[in-house]
mmCIF file of C-alpha atoms in Angstrom:
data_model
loop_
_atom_site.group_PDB
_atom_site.id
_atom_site.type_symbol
_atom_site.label_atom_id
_atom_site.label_comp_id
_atom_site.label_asym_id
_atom_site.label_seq_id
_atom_site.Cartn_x
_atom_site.Cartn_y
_atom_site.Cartn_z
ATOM 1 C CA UNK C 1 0.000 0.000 0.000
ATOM 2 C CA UNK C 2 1.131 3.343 -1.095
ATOM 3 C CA UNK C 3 2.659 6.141 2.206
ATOM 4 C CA UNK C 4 0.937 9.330 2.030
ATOM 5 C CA UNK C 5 2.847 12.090 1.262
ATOM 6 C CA UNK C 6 3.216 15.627 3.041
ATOM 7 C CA UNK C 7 1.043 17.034 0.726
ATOM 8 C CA UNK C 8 -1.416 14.299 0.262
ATOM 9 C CA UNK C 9 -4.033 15.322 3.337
ATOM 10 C CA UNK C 10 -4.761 18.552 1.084
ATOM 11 C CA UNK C 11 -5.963 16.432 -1.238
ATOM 12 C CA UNK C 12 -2.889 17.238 -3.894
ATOM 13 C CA UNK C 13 -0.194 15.322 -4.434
ATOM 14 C CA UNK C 14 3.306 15.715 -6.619
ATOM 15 C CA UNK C 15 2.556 12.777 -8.539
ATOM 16 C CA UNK C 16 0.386 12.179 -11.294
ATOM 17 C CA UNK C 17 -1.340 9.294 -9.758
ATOM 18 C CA UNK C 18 -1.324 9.871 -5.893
ATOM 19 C CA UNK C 19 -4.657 10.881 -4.992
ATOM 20 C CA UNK C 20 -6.649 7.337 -6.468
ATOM 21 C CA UNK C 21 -4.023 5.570 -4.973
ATOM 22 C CA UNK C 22 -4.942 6.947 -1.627
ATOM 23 C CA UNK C 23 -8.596 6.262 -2.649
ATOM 24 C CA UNK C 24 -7.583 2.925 -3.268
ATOM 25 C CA UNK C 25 -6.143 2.142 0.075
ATOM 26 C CA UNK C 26 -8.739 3.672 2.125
ATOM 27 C CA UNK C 27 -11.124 1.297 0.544
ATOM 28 C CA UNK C 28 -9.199 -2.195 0.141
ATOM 29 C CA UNK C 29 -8.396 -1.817 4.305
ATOM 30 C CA UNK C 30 -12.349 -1.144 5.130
ATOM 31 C CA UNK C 31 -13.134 -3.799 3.005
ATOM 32 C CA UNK C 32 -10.267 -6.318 4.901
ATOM 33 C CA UNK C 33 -11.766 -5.390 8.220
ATOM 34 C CA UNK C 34 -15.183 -6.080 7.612
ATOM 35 C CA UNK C 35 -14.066 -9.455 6.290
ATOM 36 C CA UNK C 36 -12.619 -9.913 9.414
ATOM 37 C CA UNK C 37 -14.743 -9.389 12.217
ATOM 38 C CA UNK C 38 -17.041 -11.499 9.998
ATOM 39 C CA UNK C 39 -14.839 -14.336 9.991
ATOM 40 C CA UNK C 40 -14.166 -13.463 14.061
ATOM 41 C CA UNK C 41 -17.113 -13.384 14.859
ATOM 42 C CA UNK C 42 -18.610 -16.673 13.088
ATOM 43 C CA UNK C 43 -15.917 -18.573 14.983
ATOM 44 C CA UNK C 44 -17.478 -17.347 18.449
ATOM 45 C CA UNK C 45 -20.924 -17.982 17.405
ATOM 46 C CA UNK C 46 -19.602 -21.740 16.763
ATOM 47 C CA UNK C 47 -17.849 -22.022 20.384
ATOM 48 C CA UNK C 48 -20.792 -20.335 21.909
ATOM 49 C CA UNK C 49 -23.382 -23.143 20.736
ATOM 50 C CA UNK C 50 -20.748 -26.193 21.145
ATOM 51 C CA UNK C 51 -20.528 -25.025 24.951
ATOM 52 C CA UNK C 52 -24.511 -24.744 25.000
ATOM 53 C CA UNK C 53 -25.521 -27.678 23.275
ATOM 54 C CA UNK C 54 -26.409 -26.251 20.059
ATOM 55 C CA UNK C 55 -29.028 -23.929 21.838
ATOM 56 C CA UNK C 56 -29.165 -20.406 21.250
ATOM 57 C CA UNK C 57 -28.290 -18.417 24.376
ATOM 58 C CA UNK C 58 -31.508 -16.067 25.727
ATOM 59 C CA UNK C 59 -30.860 -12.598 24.786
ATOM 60 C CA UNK C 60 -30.687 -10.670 28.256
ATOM 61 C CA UNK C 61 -33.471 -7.977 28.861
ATOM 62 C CA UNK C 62 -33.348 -4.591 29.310
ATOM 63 C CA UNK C 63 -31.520 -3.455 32.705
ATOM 64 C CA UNK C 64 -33.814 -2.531 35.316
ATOM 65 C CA UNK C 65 -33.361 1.185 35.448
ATOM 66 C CA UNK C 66 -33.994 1.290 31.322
ATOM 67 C CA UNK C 67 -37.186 -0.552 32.188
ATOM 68 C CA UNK C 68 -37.710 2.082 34.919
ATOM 69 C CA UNK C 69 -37.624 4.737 33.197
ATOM 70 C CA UNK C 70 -39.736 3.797 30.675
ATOM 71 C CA UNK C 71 -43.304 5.160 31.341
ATOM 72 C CA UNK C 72 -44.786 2.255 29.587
ATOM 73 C CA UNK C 73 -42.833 -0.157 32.282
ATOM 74 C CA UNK C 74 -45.345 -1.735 34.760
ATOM 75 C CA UNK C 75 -44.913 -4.543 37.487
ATOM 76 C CA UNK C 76 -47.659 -6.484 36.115
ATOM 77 C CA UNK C 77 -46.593 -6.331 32.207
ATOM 78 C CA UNK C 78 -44.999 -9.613 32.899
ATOM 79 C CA UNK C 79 -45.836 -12.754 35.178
ATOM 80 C CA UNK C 80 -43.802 -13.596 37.756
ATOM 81 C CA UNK C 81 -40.974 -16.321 36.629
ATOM 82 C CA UNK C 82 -39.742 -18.689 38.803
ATOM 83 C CA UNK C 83 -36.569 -20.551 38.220
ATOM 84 C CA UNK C 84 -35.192 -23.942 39.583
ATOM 85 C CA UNK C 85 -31.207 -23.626 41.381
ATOM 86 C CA UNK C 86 -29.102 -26.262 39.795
ATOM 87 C CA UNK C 87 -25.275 -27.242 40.269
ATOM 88 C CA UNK C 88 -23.178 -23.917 39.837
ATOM 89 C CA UNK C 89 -20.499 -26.729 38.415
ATOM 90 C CA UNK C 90 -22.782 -26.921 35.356
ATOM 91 C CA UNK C 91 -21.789 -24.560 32.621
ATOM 92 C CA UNK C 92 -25.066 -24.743 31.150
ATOM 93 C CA UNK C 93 -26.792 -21.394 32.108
ATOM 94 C CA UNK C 94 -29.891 -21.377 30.535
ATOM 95 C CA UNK C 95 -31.781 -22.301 33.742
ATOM 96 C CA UNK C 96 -30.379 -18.872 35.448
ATOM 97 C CA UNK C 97 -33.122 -15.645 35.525
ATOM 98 C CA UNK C 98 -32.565 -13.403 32.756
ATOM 99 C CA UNK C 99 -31.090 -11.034 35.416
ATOM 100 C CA UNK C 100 -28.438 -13.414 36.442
ATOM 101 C CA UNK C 101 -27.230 -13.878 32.526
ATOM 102 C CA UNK C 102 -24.501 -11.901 31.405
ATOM 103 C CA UNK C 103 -25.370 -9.461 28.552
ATOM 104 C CA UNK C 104 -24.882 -11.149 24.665
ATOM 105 C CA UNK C 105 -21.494 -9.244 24.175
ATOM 106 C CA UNK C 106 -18.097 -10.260 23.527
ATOM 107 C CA UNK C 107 -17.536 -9.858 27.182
ATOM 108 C CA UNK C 108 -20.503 -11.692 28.136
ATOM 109 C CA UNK C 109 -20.306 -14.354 25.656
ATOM 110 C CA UNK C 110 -16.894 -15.170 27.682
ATOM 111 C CA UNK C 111 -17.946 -15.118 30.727
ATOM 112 C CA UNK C 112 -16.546 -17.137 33.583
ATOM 113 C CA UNK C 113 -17.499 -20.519 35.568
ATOM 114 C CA UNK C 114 -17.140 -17.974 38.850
ATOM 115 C CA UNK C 115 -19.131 -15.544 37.288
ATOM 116 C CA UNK C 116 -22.211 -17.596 37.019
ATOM 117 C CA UNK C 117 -21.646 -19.144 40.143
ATOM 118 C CA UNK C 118 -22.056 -15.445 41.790
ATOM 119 C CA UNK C 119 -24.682 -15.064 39.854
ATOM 120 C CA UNK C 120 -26.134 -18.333 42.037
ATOM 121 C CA UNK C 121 -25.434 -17.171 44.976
ATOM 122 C CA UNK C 122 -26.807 -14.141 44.576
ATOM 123 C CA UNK C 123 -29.806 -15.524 43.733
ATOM 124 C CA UNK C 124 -30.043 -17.697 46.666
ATOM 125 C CA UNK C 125 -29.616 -14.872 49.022
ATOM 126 C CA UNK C 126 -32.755 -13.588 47.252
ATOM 127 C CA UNK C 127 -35.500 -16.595 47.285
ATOM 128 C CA UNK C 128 -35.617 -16.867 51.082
ATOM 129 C CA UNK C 129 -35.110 -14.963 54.353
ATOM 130 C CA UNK C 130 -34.083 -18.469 55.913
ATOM 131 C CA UNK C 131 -30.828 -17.701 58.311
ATOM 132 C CA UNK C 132 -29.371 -20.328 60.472
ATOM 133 C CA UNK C 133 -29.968 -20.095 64.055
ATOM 134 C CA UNK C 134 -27.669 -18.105 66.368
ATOM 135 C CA UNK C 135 -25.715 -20.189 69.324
ATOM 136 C CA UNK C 136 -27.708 -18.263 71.772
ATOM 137 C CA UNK C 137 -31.067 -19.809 69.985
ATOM 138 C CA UNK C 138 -29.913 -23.063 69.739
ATOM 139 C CA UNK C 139 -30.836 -24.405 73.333
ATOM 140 C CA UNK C 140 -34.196 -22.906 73.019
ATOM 141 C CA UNK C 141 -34.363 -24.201 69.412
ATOM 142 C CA UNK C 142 -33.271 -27.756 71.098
ATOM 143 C CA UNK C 143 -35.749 -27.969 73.469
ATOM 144 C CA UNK C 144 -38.733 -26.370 71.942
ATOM 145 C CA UNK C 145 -38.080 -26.617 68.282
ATOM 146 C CA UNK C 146 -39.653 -24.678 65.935
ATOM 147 C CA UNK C 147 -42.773 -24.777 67.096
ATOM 148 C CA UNK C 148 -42.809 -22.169 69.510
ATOM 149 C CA UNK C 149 -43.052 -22.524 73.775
ATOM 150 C CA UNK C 150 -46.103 -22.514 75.646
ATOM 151 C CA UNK C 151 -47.074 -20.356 78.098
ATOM 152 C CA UNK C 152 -46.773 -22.896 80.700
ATOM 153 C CA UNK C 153 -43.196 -23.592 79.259
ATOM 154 C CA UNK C 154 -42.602 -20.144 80.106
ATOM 155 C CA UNK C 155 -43.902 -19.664 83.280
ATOM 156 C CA UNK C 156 -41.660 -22.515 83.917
ATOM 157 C CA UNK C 157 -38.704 -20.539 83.031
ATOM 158 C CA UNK C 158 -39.646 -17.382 84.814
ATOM 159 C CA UNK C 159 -39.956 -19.446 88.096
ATOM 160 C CA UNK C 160 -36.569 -21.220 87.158
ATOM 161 C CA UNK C 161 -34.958 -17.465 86.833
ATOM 162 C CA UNK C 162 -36.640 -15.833 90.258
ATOM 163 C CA UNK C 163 -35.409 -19.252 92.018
ATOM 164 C CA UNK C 164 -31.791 -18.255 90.925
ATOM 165 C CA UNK C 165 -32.119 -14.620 91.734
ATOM 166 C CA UNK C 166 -33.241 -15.785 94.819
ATOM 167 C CA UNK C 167 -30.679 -17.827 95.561
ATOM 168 C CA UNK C 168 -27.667 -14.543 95.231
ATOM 169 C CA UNK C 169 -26.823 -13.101 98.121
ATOM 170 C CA UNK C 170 -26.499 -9.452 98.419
ATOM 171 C CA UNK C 171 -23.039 -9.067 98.351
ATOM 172 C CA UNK C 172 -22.947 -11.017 94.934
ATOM 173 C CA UNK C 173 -25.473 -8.156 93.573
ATOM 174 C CA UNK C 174 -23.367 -5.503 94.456
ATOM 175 C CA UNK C 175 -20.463 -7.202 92.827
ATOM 176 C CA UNK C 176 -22.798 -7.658 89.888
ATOM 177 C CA UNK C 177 -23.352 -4.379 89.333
ATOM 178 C CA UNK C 178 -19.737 -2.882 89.904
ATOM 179 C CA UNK C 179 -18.411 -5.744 87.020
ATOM 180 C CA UNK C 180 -21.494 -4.430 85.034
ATOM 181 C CA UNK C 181 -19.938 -0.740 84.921
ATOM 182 C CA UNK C 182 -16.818 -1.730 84.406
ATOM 183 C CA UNK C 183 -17.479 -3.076 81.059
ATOM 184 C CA UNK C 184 -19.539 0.115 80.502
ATOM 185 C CA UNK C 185 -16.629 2.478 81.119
ATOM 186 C CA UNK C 186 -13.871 -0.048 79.097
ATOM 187 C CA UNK C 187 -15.678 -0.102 76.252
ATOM 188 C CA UNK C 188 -16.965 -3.996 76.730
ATOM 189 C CA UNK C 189 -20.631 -4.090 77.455
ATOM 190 C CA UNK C 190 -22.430 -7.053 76.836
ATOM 191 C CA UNK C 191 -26.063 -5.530 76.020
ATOM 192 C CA UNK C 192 -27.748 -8.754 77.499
ATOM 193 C CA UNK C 193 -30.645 -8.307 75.395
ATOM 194 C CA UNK C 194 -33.813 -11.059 76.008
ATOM 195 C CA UNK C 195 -34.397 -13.171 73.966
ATOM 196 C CA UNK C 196 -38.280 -13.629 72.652
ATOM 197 C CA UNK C 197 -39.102 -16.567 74.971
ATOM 198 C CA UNK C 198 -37.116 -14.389 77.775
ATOM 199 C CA UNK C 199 -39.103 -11.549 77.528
ATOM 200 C CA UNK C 200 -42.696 -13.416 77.003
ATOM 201 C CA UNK C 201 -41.463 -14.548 80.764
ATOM 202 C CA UNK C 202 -41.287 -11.184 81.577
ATOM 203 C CA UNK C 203 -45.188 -10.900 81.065
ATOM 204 C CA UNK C 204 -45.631 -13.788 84.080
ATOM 205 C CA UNK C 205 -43.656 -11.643 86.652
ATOM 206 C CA UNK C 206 -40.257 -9.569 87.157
ATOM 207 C CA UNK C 207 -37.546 -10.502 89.421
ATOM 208 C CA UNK C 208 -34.605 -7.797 89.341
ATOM 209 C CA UNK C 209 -32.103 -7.777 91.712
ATOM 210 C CA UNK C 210 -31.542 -4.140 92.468
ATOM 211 C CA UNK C 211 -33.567 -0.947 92.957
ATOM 212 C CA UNK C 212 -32.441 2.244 92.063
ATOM 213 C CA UNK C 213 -32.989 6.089 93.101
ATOM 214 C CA UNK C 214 -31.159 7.700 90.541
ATOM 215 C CA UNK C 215 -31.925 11.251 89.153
ATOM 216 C CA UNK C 216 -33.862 12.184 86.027
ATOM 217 C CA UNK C 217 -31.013 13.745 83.906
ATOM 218 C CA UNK C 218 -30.763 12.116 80.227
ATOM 219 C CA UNK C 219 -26.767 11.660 81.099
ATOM 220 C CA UNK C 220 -27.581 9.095 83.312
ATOM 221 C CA UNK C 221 -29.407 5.687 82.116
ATOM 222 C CA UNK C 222 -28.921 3.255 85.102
ATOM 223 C CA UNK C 223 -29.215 0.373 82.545
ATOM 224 C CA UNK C 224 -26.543 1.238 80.216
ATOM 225 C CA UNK C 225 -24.068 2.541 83.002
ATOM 226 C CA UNK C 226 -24.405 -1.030 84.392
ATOM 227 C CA UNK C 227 -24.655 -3.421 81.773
ATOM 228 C CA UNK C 228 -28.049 -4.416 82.235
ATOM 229 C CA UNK C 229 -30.643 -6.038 79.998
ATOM 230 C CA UNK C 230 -34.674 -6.173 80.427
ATOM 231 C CA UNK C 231 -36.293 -6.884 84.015
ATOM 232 C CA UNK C 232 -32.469 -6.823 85.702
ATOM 233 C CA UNK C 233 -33.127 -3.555 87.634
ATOM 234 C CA UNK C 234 -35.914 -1.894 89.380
ATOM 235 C CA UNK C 235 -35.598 2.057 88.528
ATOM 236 C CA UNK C 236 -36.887 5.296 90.119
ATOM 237 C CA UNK C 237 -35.953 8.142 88.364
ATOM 238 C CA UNK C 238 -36.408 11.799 90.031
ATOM 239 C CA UNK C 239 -34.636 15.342 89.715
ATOM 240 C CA UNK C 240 -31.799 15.756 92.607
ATOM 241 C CA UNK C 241 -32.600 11.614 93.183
ATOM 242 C CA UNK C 242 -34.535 12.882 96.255
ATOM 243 C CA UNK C 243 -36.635 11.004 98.211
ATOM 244 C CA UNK C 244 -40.076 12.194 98.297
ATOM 245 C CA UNK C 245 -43.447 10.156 98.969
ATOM 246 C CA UNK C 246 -43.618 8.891 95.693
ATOM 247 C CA UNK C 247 -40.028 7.828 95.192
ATOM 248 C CA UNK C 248 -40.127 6.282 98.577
ATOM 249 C CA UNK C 249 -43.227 4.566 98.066
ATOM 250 C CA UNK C 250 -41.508 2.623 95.194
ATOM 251 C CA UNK C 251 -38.451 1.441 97.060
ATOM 252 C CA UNK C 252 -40.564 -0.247 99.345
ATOM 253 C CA UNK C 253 -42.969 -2.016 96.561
ATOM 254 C CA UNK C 254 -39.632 -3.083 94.938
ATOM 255 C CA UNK C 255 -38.209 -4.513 98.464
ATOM 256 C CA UNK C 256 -41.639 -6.003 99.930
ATOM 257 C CA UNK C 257 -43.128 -7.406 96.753
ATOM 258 C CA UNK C 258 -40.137 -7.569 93.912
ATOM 259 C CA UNK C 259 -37.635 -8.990 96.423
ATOM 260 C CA UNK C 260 -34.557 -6.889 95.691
ATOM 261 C CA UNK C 261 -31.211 -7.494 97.192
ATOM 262 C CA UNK C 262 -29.937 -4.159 97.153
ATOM 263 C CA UNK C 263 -31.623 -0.923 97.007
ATOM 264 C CA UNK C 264 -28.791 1.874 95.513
ATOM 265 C CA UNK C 265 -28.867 6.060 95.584
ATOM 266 C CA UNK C 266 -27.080 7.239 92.606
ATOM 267 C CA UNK C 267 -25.803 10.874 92.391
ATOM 268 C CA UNK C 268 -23.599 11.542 89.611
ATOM 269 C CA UNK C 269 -21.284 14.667 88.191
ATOM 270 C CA UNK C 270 -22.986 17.819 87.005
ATOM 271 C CA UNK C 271 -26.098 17.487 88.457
ATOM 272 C CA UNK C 272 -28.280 20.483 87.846
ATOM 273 C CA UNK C 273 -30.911 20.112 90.687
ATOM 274 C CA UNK C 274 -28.013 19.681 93.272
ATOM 275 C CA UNK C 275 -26.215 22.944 92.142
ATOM 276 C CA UNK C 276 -29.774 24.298 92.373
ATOM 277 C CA UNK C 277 -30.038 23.753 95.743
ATOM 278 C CA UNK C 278 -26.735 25.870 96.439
ATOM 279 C CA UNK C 279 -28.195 28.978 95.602
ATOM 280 C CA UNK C 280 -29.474 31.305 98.052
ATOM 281 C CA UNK C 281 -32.608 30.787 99.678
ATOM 282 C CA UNK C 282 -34.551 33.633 98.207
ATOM 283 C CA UNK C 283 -33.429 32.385 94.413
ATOM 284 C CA UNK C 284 -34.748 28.754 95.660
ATOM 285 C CA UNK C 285 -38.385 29.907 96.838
ATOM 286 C CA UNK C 286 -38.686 32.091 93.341
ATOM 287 C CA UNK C 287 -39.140 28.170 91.596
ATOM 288 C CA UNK C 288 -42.438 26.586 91.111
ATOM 289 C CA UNK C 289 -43.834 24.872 94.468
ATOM 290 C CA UNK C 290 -43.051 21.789 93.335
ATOM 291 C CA UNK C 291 -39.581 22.242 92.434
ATOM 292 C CA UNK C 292 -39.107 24.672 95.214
ATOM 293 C CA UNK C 293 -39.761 22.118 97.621
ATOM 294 C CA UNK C 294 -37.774 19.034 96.283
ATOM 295 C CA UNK C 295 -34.424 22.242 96.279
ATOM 296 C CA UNK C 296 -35.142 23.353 100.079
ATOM 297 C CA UNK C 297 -35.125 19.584 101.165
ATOM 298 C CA UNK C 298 -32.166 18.941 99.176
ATOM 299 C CA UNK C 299 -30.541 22.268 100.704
ATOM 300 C CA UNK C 300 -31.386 21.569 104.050
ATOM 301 C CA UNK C 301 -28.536 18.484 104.024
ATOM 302 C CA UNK C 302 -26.096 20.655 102.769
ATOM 303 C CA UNK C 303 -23.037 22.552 105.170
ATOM 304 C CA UNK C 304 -23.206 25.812 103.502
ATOM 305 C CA UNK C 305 -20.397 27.410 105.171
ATOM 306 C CA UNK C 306 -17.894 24.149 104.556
ATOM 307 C CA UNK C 307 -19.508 24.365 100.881
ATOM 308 C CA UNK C 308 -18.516 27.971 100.658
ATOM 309 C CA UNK C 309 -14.752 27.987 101.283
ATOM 310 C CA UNK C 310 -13.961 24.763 98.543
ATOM 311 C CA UNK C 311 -12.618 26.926 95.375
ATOM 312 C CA UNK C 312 -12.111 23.917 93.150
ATOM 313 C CA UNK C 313 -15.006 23.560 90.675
ATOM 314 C CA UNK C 314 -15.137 19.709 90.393
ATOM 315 C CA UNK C 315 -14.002 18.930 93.818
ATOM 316 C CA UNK C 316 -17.368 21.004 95.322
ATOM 317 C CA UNK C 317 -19.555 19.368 91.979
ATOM 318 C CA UNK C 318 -18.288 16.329 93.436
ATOM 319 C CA UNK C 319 -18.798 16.870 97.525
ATOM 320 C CA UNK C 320 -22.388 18.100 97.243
ATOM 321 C CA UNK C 321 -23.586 15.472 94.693
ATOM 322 C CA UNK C 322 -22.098 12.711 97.522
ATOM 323 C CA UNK C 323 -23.246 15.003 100.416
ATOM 324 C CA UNK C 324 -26.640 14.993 98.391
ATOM 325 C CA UNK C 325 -26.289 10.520 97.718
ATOM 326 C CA UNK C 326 -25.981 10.110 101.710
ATOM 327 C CA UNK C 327 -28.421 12.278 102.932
ATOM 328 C CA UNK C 328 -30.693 10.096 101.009
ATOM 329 C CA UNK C 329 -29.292 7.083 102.355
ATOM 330 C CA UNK C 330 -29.316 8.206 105.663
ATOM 331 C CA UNK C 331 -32.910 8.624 105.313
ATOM 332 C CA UNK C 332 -33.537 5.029 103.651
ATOM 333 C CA UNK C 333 -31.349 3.794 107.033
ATOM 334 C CA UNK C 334 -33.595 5.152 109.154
ATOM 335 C CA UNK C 335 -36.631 3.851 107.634
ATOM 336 C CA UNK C 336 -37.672 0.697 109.512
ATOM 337 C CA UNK C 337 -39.015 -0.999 106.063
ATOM 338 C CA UNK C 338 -35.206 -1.060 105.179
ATOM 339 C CA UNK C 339 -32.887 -1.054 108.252
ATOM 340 C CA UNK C 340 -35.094 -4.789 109.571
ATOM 341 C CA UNK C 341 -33.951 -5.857 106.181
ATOM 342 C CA UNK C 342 -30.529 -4.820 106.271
ATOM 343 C CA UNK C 343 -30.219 -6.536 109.665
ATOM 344 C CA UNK C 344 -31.490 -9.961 108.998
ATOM 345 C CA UNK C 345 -29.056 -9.572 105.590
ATOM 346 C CA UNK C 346 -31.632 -9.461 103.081
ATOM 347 C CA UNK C 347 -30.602 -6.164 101.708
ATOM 348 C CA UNK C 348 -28.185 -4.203 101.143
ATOM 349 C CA UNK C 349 -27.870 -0.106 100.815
ATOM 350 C CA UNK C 350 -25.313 1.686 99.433
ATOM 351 C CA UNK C 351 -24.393 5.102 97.624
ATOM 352 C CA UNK C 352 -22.858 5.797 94.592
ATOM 353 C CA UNK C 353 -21.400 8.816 92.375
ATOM 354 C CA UNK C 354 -21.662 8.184 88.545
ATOM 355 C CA UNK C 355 -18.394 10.737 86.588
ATOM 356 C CA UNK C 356 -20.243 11.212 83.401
ATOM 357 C CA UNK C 357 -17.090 12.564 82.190
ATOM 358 C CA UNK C 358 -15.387 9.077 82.658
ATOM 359 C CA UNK C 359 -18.086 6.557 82.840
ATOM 360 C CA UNK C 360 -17.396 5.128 86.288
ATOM 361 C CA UNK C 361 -19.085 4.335 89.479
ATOM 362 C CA UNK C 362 -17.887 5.075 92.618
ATOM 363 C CA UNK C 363 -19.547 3.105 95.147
ATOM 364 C CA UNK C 364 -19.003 5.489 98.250
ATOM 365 C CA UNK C 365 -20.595 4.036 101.305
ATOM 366 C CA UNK C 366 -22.414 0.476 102.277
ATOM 367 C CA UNK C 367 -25.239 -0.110 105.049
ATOM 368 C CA UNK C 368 -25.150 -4.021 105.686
ATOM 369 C CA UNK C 369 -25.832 -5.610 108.886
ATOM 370 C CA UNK C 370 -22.676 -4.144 111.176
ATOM 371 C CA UNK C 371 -23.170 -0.667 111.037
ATOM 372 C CA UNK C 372 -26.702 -0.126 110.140
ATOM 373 C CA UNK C 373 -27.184 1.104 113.329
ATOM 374 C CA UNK C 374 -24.296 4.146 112.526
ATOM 375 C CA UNK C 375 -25.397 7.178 110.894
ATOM 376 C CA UNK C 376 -24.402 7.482 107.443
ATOM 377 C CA UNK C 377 -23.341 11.531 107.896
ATOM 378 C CA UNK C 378 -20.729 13.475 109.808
ATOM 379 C CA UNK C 379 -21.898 14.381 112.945
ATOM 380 C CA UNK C 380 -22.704 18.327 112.157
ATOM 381 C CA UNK C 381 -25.154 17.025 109.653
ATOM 382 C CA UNK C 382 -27.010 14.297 111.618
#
């Protein structure tokens, strides 16, 4: 074949001859090429049908968002087609869904064994919701199959659990709880979440080991601070976690008729009712009766003058939210509901100071059967 010449792309040439030439070329090379994907592509036509059987492979359909996008698309243009899963070993994929075969390009016409087994297992995932059973479930799943329980099968259970919350001592709550936060504050927690046949046993009765007066701030979910699932704790939740007739009347429900082990007063870091409190008397009574009165009680525990002299911010954040915690104890100790309790060692009380800024508990005092006869204050408070 002729070399064009500088001048040739002008269409002029220095030759007689040179522009048919040129003509020439241009159409003997369009004419080789076409000759050649024909011949190309007969010969994958032939391997396609050897590798099928001499069937013609289904031309794919449209791709869903064409189909979309078309307003003359509609869910029920076409009946629902069902298609039976067969051996991904089988290179025969004429039984796959048109939307699991590859598009009829050179690409597609190529594709791979793994491709098509994808294509399977994608398609599995999609014709059931089926998942194997967790090891948690398995017991349950042992015992009860998958049939379901009863509800005697659960009332069963919940008698079972109460028996073994029964059998803890005190002391073994406590420790309970303190493991429970530290998980919380490292970063472990266990979220012990009930199951479904757990928490139908929830309907029969509760049985939590410990009560708590803990305030109402958001900052401060007794639950998650502790580690503890559904039915594990008995919570009363009040601004300044103040006793009051209310909050009292629930501590002795959940010791008389729930059977706690240990009845808890949590304070905790930044508490906005207990810095209320500080504030001079006349600021106090301008609050709504209500709130008023819940401040002046929570005041009236409070050593103003020791209060007034500590400088550091956290250090007095921290001693009036514990002054605050054992007040309320104190009160709890002399309430004969609780200290009989404490002395046959049925119960426990104790205080506690959640640091919202760190996550942990500090248990700060116990009332068990030796010194619930001891005031839980300093002597210019009690």
């Amino acid at each position: 074949l002729a070399q064009p010449g500088p001048r040739q792309f002008s269409g002029k040439s220095h030759r007689g001859g040179g522009g048919q030439m040129v003509l020439c070329s241009a159409v003997l090379s369009a004419v080789t090429g076409g000759l050649l994907m024909k011949v190309l592509g007969s010969q994958d036509r032939q391997q396609s049908q050897g590798r099928t059987g001499g069937r013609r492979r289904r031309q794919a359909p449209p791709s869903p968002r064409s189909s979309l996008a078309s307003p003359a698309a509609s869910p029920r243009s076409k009946p629902l087609e069902i298609f039976e899963l067969t051996d991904p070993e089988d290179d025969d994929d004429t039984h796959l869904p048109p939307s699991a075969v590859p598009p009829n390009n050179t690409m597609g016409r190529r594709a791979s064994r793994e491709s098509r087994r994808a294509s399977l297992a994608s398609l599995e995932g999609r014709t059931s919701n089926w998942m194997p059973p967790s090891p948690e479930m398995e017991p349950m799943i042992n015992s009860w199959g998958w049939e379901g329980f009863s509800m005697e099968e659960t009332r069963k259970h919940a008698e079972a659990a109460q028996t073994q919350m029964l059998l803890k001592s005190p002391e073994e709550v406590l420790q309970s709880l303190q493991r429970g936060n530290a998980r919380f504050w490292m970063g472990k927690s266990e979220r012990p979440d009930k199951s479904a046949f757990e928490r139908r046993a929830l309907i029969i009765k509760q049985f939590p080991t410990t009560a708590i007066l803990g305030c109402a701030d958001s900052r401060v979910p007794t639950e998650i601070i502790f580690d503890q699932g559904l039915g594990d704790i008995f919570v009363t939740r009040v601004a300044g976690n103040c006793l009051d007739q209310g909050t009292l009347a629930s501590l002795q429900y959940a010791v008389r008729h729930v059977k706690v082990k240990v009845v808890l007063v949590l304070g905790h870091e930044g508490c906005g009712a207990v810095k209320a409190a500080t504030q001079p008397l006349d600021q106090v009574l301008e609050e709504p009766d209500s709130l008023s009165r819940i401040l002046k009680e929570i005041k009236g525990g409070f050593n103003m003058e020791q209060i007034g002299i500590m400088t550091d911010y956290r250090a007095r954040d921290r001693e009036i939210a514990i002054t605050n915690v054992m007040c309320q104890l104190e009160k709890l100790r002399r309430e004969e509901n609780f200290s009989s309790k404490v002395r046959d060692g049925s119960i426990l009380l104790a205080g506690a100071f959640y640091e919202i800024s760190s996550g942990i508990v500090d248990f700060v005092h116990t009332v068990n059967a030796e010194n619930v006869d001891r005031s839980c204050l300093p002597e210019h408070n009690s």
